[in-house]
GROMACS .gro file of C-alpha atoms in nm:
model
  136
    1MET     CA    1   4.815  11.872   1.946
    2ASP     CA    2   4.574  11.577   1.919
    3ASP     CA    3   4.756  11.241   1.962
    4ASN     CA    4   4.463  11.059   1.800
    5ALA     CA    5   4.557  11.218   1.467
    6TYR     CA    6   4.853  10.977   1.449
    7LYS     CA    7   4.664  10.654   1.516
    8PRO     CA    8   4.467  10.433   1.278
    9SER     CA    9   4.101  10.387   1.358
   10PHE     CA   10   3.999  10.159   1.642
   11GLY     CA   11   3.865   9.900   1.398
   12VAL     CA   12   4.191   9.877   1.203
   13GLY     CA   13   4.398   9.834   1.519
   14LEU     CA   14   4.154   9.580   1.660
   15ARG     CA   15   4.167   9.372   1.341
   16ARG     CA   16   4.547   9.380   1.339
   17ILE     CA   17   4.589   9.275   1.697
   18SER     CA   18   4.312   9.013   1.679
   19SER     CA   19   4.479   8.852   1.378
   20LEU     CA   20   4.815   8.842   1.554
   21PHE     CA   21   4.666   8.701   1.876
   22LEU     CA   22   4.488   8.431   1.676
   23LEU     CA   23   4.802   8.341   1.483
   24PHE     CA   24   5.002   8.315   1.805
   25ALA     CA   25   4.736   8.112   1.984
   26ILE     CA   26   4.705   7.865   1.697
   27GLY     CA   27   5.081   7.824   1.661
   28GLY     CA   28   5.142   7.813   2.034
   29LEU     CA   29   4.885   7.543   2.098
   30LEU     CA   30   4.953   7.303   1.807
   31PRO     CA   31   5.039   6.951   1.922
   32GLY     CA   32   5.412   6.880   1.900
   33PRO     CA   33   5.406   6.630   1.609
   34LEU     CA   34   5.191   6.859   1.394
   35ARG     CA   35   5.407   7.159   1.473
   36ASN     CA   36   5.721   6.959   1.390
   37ALA     CA   37   5.570   6.843   1.058
   38ILE     CA   38   5.481   7.202   0.962
   39GLU     CA   39   5.827   7.324   1.058
   40SER     CA   40   5.988   7.045   0.855
   41TRP     CA   41   5.763   7.121   0.555
   42LEU     CA   42   5.862   7.489   0.565
   43GLY     CA   43   6.229   7.391   0.539
   44LEU     CA   44   6.354   7.710   0.702
   45PRO     CA   45   6.721   7.737   0.810
   46PHE     CA   46   6.616   7.822   1.168
   47SER     CA   47   6.384   7.686   1.434
   48VAL     CA   48   6.042   7.848   1.391
   49PRO     CA   49   5.915   7.855   1.755
   50PRO     CA   50   6.177   8.092   1.906
   51VAL     CA   51   6.161   8.326   1.608
   52ALA     CA   52   5.779   8.313   1.606
   53HIS     CA   53   5.762   8.394   1.978
   54PHE     CA   54   5.985   8.695   1.940
   55VAL     CA   55   5.845   8.832   1.611
   56LEU     CA   56   5.479   8.787   1.700
   57PHE     CA   57   5.521   8.954   2.038
   58VAL     CA   58   5.705   9.246   1.876
   59ALA     CA   59   5.417   9.281   1.629
   60MET     CA   60   5.141   9.241   1.890
   61ALA     CA   61   5.295   9.490   2.133
   62PHE     CA   62   5.346   9.734   1.845
   63CYS     CA   63   4.979   9.705   1.731
   64LEU     CA   64   4.802   9.676   2.068
   65PRO     CA   65   4.826  10.048   2.158
   66TRP     CA   66   4.645  10.131   1.833
   67ALA     CA   67   4.369   9.883   1.911
   68TRP     CA   68   4.326  10.015   2.267
   69PRO     CA   69   4.498  10.355   2.299
   70ARG     CA   70   4.407  10.397   2.667
   71LEU     CA   71   4.608  10.092   2.777
   72GLN     CA   72   4.937  10.280   2.769
   73MET     CA   73   5.261  10.102   2.855
   74ILE     CA   74   5.164   9.914   3.172
   75GLY     CA   75   4.841   9.778   3.025
   76THR     CA   76   5.004   9.675   2.698
   77LEU     CA   77   5.296   9.498   2.863
   78THR     CA   78   5.069   9.332   3.122
   79ILE     CA   79   4.845   9.188   2.851
   80MET     CA   80   5.147   9.065   2.657
   81LEU     CA   81   5.310   8.902   2.960
   82VAL     CA   82   4.987   8.735   3.071
   83LEU     CA   83   4.930   8.602   2.718
   84GLY     CA   84   5.283   8.461   2.704
   85ALA     CA   85   5.247   8.297   3.045
   86VAL     CA   86   4.905   8.147   2.969
   87VAL     CA   87   5.019   7.995   2.639
   88GLU     CA   88   5.326   7.846   2.805
   89LEU     CA   89   5.120   7.703   3.092
   90LEU     CA   90   4.860   7.555   2.856
   91GLN     CA   91   5.135   7.365   2.677
   92GLU     CA   92   5.160   7.140   2.983
   93TRP     CA   93   4.841   6.967   2.863
   94ILE     CA   94   4.917   6.958   2.488
   95PRO     CA   95   5.070   6.633   2.355
   96GLY     CA   96   5.434   6.675   2.258
   97ARG     CA   97   5.464   7.024   2.408
   98THR     CA   98   5.621   7.152   2.729
   99PRO     CA   99   5.621   7.497   2.889
  100SER     CA  100   5.944   7.688   2.830
  101LEU     CA  101   6.090   7.972   3.033
  102ASN     CA  102   6.303   8.063   2.729
  103ASP     CA  103   5.991   8.109   2.517
  104PHE     CA  104   5.835   8.328   2.786
  105LEU     CA  105   6.154   8.537   2.801
  106LEU     CA  106   6.147   8.577   2.421
  107ASP     CA  107   5.782   8.683   2.449
  108SER     CA  108   5.874   8.940   2.713
  109LEU     CA  109   6.167   9.076   2.514
  110GLY     CA  110   5.957   9.095   2.199
  111ALA     CA  111   5.677   9.276   2.384
  112GLY     CA  112   5.919   9.532   2.525
  113LEU     CA  113   6.082   9.598   2.189
  114GLY     CA  114   5.746   9.613   2.011
  115PHE     CA  115   5.613   9.873   2.251
  116LEU     CA  116   5.938  10.068   2.229
  117GLY     CA  117   5.902  10.067   1.850
  118TYR     CA  118   5.547  10.201   1.888
  119LEU     CA  119   5.669  10.482   2.115
  120LEU     CA  120   5.951  10.577   1.878
  121LEU     CA  121   5.716  10.585   1.579
  122ILE     CA  122   5.462  10.802   1.763
  123LYS     CA  123   5.736  11.039   1.875
  124LYS     CA  124   5.870  11.065   1.519
  125GLN     CA  125   5.522  11.133   1.383
  126GLN     CA  126   5.460  11.401   1.645
  127LYS     CA  127   5.790  11.573   1.561
  128ALA     CA  128   5.704  11.566   1.192
  129ALA     CA  129   5.360  11.714   1.262
  130VAL     CA  130   5.507  11.992   1.478
  131SER     CA  131   5.765  12.069   1.209
  132PHE     CA  132   5.496  12.072   0.942
  133ASN     CA  133   5.276  12.305   1.151
  134LYS     CA  134   5.563  12.547   1.212
  135GLU     CA  135   5.634  12.566   0.838
  136ASN     CA  136   5.270  12.643   0.753
   0.00000   0.00000   0.00000
């Protein structure tokens, strides 16, 4: 059975992951006052940064294996952890921002759950394909 039959094309995966990386980089590197003004303008009932860290890392780790299928688990999680660490370290030099271990931990948790979601979806698709092939 060909695993590539279950994955979108390289270009689609690359566009997805590039968009998510860009969104995270922009949000993660906004100066504190601008970020606070945007968060206030949104008027959400929760703090945006922790939710954004978690949700974006879930989405990026879910999409990254489709952009680069040969990375597998170690490569995907390494890229995600390095990205989270670099963004947190860069915040040391951004006005109104400070590095946060909690944000890095949310990044790590999101990356792990995103990749787990990817694995579960692939496994489900493979089971469906095997079942379909047995019926035909």
